[in-house]
XYZ file of C-alpha atoms in Angstrom:
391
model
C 19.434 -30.323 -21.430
C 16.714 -27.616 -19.982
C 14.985 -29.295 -16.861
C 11.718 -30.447 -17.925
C 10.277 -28.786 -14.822
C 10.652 -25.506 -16.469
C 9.637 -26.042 -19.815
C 6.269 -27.406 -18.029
C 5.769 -24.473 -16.195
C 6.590 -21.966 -19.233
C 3.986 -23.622 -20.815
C 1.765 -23.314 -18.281
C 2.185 -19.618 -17.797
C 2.185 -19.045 -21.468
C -1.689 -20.850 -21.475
C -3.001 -18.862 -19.115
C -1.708 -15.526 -20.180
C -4.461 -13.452 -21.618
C -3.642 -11.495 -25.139
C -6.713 -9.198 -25.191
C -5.388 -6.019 -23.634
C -1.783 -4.691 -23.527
C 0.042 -2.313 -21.081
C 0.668 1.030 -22.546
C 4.391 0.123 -22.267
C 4.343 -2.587 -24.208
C 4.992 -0.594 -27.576
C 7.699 1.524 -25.644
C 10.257 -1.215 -24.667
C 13.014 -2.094 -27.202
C 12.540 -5.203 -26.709
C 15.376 -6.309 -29.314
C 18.260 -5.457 -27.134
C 20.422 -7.684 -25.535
C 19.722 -6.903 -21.640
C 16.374 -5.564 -21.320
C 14.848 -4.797 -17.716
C 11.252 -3.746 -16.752
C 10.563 -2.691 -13.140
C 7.659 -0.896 -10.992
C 5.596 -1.723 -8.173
C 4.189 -5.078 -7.444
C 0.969 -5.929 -8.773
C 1.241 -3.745 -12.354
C 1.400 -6.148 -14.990
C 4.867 -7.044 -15.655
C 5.114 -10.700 -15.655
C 1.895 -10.686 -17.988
C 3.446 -8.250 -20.605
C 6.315 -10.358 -20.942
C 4.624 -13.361 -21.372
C 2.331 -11.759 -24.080
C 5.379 -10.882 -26.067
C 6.905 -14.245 -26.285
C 3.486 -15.684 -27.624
C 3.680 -12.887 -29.995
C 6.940 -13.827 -31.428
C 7.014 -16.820 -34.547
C 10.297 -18.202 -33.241
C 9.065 -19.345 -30.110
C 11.152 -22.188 -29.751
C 13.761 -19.833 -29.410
C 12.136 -18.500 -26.369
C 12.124 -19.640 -22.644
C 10.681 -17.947 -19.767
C 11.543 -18.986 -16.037
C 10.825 -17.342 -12.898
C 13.406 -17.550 -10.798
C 11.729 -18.424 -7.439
C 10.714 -21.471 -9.400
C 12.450 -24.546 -6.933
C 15.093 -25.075 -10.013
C 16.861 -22.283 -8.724
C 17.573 -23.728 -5.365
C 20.008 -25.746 -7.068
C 21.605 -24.724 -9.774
C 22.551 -20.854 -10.919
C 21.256 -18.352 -13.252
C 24.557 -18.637 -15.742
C 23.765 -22.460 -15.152
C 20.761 -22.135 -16.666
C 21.997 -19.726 -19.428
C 24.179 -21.934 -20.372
C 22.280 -25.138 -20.653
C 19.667 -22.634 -22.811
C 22.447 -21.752 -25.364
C 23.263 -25.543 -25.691
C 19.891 -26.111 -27.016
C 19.929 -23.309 -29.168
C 17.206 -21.294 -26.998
C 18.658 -17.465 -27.744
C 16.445 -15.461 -25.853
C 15.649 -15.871 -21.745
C 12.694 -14.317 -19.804
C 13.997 -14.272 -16.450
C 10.603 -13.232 -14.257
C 11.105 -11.669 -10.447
C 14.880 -11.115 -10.432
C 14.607 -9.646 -7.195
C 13.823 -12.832 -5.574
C 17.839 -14.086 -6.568
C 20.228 -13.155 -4.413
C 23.167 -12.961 -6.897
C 20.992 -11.482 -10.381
C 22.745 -8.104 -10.709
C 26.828 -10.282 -10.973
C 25.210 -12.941 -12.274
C 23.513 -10.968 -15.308
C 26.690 -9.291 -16.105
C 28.898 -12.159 -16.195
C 26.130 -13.870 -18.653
C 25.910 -10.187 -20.797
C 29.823 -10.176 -21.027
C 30.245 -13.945 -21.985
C 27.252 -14.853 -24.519
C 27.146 -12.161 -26.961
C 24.334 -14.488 -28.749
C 21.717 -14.523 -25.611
C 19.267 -12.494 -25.288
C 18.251 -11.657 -21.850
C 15.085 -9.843 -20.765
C 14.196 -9.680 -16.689
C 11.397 -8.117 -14.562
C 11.579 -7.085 -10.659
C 8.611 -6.361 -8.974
C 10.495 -4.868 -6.537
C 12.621 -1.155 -7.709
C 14.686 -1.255 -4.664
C 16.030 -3.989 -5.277
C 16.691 -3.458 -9.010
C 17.939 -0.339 -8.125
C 20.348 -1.535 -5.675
C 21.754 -3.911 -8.215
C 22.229 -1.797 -11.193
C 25.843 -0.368 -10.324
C 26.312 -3.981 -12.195
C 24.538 -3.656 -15.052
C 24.439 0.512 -15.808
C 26.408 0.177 -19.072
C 24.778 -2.677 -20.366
C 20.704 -3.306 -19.073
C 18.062 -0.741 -20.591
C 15.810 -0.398 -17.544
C 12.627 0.511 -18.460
C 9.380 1.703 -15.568
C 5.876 0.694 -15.329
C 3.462 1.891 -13.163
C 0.084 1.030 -12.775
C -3.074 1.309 -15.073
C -4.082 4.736 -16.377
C -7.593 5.915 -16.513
C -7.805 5.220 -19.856
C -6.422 1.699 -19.386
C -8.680 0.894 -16.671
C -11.785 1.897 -19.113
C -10.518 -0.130 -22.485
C -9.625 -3.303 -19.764
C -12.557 -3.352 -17.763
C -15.772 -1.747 -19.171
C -14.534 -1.936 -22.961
C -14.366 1.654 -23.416
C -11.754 3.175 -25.346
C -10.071 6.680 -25.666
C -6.590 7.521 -27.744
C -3.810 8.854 -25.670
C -3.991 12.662 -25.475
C -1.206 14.748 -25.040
C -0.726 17.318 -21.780
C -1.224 20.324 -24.751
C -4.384 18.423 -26.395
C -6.295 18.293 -22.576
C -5.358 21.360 -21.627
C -6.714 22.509 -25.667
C -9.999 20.181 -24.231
C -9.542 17.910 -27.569
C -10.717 15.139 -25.852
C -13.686 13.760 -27.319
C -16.192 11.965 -25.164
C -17.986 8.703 -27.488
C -21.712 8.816 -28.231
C -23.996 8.475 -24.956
C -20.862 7.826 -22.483
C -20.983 9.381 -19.138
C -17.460 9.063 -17.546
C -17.736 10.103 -14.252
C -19.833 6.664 -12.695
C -16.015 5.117 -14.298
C -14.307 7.308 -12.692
C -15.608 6.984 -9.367
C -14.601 3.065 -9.704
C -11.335 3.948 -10.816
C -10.358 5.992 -7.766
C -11.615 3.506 -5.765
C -10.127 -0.003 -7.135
C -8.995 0.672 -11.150
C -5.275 1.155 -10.571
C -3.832 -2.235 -10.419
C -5.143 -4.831 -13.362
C -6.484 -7.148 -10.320
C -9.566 -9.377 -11.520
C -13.164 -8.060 -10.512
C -13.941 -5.726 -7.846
C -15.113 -8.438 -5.255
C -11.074 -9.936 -4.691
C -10.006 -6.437 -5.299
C -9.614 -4.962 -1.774
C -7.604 -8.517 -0.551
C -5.603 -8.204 -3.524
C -4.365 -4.710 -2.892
C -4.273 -5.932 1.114
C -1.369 -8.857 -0.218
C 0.867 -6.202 -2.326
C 1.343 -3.869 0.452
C 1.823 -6.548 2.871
C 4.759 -8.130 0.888
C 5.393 -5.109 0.060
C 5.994 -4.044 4.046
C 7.474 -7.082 5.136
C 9.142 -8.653 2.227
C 10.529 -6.121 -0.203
C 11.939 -3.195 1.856
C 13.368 -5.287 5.083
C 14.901 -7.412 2.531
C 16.478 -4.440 0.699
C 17.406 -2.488 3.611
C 18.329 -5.145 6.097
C 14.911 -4.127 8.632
C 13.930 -5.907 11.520
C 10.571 -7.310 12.591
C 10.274 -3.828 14.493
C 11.183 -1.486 11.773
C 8.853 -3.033 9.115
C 5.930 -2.289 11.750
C 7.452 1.471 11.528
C 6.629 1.629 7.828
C 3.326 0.274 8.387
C 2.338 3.011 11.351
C 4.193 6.180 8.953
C 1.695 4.781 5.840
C -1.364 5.075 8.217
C -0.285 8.381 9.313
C 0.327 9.476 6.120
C -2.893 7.863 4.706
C -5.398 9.793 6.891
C -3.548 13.233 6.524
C -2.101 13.187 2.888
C -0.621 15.364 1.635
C 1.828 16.657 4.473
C 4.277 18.416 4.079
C 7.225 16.026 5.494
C 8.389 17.392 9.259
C 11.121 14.923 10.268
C 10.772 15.738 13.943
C 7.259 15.561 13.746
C 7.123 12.065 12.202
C 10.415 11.129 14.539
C 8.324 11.526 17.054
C 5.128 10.064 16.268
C 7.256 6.923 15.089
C 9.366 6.911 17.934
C 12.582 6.671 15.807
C 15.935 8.729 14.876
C 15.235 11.600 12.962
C 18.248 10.377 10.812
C 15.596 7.198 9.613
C 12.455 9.470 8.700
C 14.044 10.509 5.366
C 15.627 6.843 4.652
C 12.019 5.225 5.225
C 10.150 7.798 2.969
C 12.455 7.148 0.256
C 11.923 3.287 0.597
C 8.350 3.442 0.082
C 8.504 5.766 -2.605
C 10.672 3.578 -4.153
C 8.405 1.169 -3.495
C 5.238 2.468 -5.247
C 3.587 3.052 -2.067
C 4.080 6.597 -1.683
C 4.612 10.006 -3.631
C 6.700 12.386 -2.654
C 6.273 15.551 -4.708
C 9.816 17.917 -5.004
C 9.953 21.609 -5.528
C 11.888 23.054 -8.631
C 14.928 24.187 -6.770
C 16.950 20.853 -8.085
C 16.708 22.172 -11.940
C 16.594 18.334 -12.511
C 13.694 16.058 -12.402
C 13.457 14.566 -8.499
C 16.309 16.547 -7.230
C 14.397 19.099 -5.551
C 13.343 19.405 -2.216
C 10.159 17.042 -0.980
C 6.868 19.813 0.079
C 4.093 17.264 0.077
C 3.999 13.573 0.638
C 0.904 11.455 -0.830
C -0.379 7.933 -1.065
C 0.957 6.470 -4.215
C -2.585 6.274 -6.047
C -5.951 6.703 -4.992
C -6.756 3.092 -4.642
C -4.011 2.726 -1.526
C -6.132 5.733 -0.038
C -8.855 3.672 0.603
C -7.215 0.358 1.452
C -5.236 1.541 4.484
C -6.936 4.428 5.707
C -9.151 4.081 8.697
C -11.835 6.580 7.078
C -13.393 7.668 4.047
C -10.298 9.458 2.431
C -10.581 13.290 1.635
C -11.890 13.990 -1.754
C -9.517 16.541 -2.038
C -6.660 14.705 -1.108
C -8.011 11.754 -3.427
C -8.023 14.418 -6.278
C -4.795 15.456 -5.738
C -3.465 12.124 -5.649
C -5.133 11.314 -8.904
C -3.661 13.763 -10.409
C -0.296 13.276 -9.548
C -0.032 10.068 -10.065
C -1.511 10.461 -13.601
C 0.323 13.318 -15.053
C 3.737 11.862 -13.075
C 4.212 9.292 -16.124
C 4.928 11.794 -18.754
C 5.339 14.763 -17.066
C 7.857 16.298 -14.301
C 5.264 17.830 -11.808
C 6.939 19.846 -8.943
C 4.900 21.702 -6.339
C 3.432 25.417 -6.890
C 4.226 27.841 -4.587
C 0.883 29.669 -5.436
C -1.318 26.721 -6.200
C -1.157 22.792 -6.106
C 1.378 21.461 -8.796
C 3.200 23.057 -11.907
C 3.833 21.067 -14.825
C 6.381 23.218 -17.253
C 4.815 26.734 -17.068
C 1.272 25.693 -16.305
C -0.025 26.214 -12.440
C -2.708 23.852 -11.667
C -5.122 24.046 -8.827
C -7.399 21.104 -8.077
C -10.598 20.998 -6.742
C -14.490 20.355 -7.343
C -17.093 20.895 -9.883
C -17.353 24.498 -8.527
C -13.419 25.536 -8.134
C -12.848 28.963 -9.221
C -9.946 30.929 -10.011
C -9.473 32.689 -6.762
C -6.123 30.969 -5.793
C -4.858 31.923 -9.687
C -5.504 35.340 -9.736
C -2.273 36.855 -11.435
C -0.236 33.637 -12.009
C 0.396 33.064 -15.615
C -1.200 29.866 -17.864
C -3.015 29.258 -14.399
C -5.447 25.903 -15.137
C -8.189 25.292 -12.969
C -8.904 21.278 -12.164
C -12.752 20.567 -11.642
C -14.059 17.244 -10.667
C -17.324 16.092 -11.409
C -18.073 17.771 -14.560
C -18.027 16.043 -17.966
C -16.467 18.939 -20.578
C -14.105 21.427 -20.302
C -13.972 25.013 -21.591
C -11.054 27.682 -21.686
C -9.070 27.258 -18.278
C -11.656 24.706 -16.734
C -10.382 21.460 -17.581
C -12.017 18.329 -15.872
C -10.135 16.282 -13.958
C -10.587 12.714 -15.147
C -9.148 14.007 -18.691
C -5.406 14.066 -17.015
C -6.175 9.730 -16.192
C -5.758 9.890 -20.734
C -2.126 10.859 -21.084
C -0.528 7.443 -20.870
């Protein structure tokens, strides 16, 4: 018999869980296959989208979701719980913050390899540690990524505004159609600032923001990487010197230094918070493969971090290039330009204000110039806010 405790708290969760808006992965996971995983940075929208598409499903009785920090877990195991599911004829399991379980990754394969029948879909808010686990599960869990809201998600979710999904080719063709009497930049400006995580209203938005880093610090990547007390205040002095000079281009014995650690750790603790959703660390195209080449520039992960941890009013330009990357990153494989700011395929992009020219262009082929603070774009002037509409 399923402990009463849980089936309480499912339908709890599944009460509160608004059905009004929907990630833009929700129509991309196969949801029908028998190990499903969806991971990204804390604070995205996972738990929510998976709760959504149990209420959307007409055999719900089939259906159980758990989280599996819930105190039911202190006792009994995962393939416990499986188990006692299949008994009462519950086929599919929502297993919510994997990460949290010390055994998921063995655990999850044993139950893939003995119940054919069961259904299993999991979230991690945490990639490291989903990462770390998936030597277990690479030939059987679909692993699918979420990052945080678009642009274009932040306007249909907050201010009711909506726009299609255009294509890399259809904004740099400037097909995208502004609706009667809408101004986007006043939007915009609130997006950059706090429109990147689906938090609640603008006035809990900055302590919101404050608690996923902080987990994210001292939870997530000492727990993954077996830190220290010590170390985790490391990460949290190489994010403030990368938040008030972003983008840098990574010098090991520069940051060694500053950090006052082996030059040997610089690399390992860049890669954590990138894999972390904190930072973005932008690769050359000597790799031929997408994030195989060599790290030029290191950024904030999104705009909003920029102005959460900084101890100044972040550089527009910097916040622009951010924006950008973080944006186009989804569906695209940017690398770094040798003559300009990013290349996406053979376009060259150079970012800047409402009054960037083409000086920085001159000669490079399919060169696009970025401009901030206008509305429209014409030939290779394409404004910038258009590139927060591709996912």
């Amino acid at each position: 018999m399923i402990d009463l405790r849980l089936i309480t708290y499912m339908n709890e969760q599944l009460r509160q869980t608004p059905m009004e808006f929907y990630r833009y992965m929700y129509d991309k996971i196969l949801w029908n296959e028998r190990l499903v995983g969806i991971v990204g940075p804390r604070g995205v929208g996972k738990s929510t989208m998976v709760k959504q598409y149990i209420l959307n499903q007409e055999n719900r009785k089939e259906w159980i979701y758990v989280s599996v920090d819930h105190s039911y877990f202190t006792e009994h195991t995962i393939v416990d719980f499986a188990e006692s599911c299949i008994k009462e004829g519950i086929g599919h399991i929502v297993l919510d913050e994997i990460h949290k379980y010390g055994n998921w990754s063995q655990e999850l394969k044993e139950i893939y390899d003995s119940h054919p029948s069961l259904q299993v879909i999991f979230t991690g808010s945490s990639v490291l540690d989903i990462i770390k686990g998936q030597a277990d599960l690479s030939r059987r869990a679909l692993i699918f990524e979420m990052q945080g809201l678009s642009f274009r998600e932040f306007l249909l979710l907050f201010h009711g505004v909506s726009f299609p999904v255009y294509s890399l080719a259809e904004i740099l063709d400037c097909k995208v159609e502004l609706p009667d009497n809408y101004h986007p930049l006043p939007h915009f400006r609130e997006y950059l600032a706090y429109g990147y995580y689906p938090f609640c209203t603008p006035q809990t938005y900055a302590m919101r923001l404050q608690q996923v880093i902080t987990q994210t610090l001292e939870v997530d990547i000492p727990q993954y990487a077996g830190m220290n007390i010590s170390t985790t205040r490391k990460l949290k002095q190489l994010m403030a010197v990368i938040a008030n000079s972003a983008p840098i281009k990574p010098s090991v014995q520069n940051l060694s230094a500053e950090l006052k650690v082996s030059k040997n750790d610089v690399p390992d603790y860049l890669l954590y918070l990138e894999k972390a959703g904190l930072l973005a660390q932008v690769r050359d195209d000597t790799g031929g493969l997408r994030g195989l080449g060599k790290v030029e520039k290191v950024f904030l992960d999104n705009p909003n971090l920029m102005h959460a941890i900084g101890r100044q009013e972040p550089n527009i330009g910097n916040v622009r290039e951010t924006f950008f990357y973080n944006q186009m990153r989804v569906n695209n494989d940017v690398t770094t330009s040798k003559e300009s700011d990013f290349c996406i395929g053979e376009y060259t992009f150079e970012i800047g204000g409402r009054k960037k020219g083409k000086k920085h262009l001159e000669g490079v082929e399919n060169g696009i110039v970025v401009r901030d603070d206008i509305e429209y774009g014409h030939s290779q002037f394409i404004p910038l806010w258009n590139f927060g509409l591709n996912y």
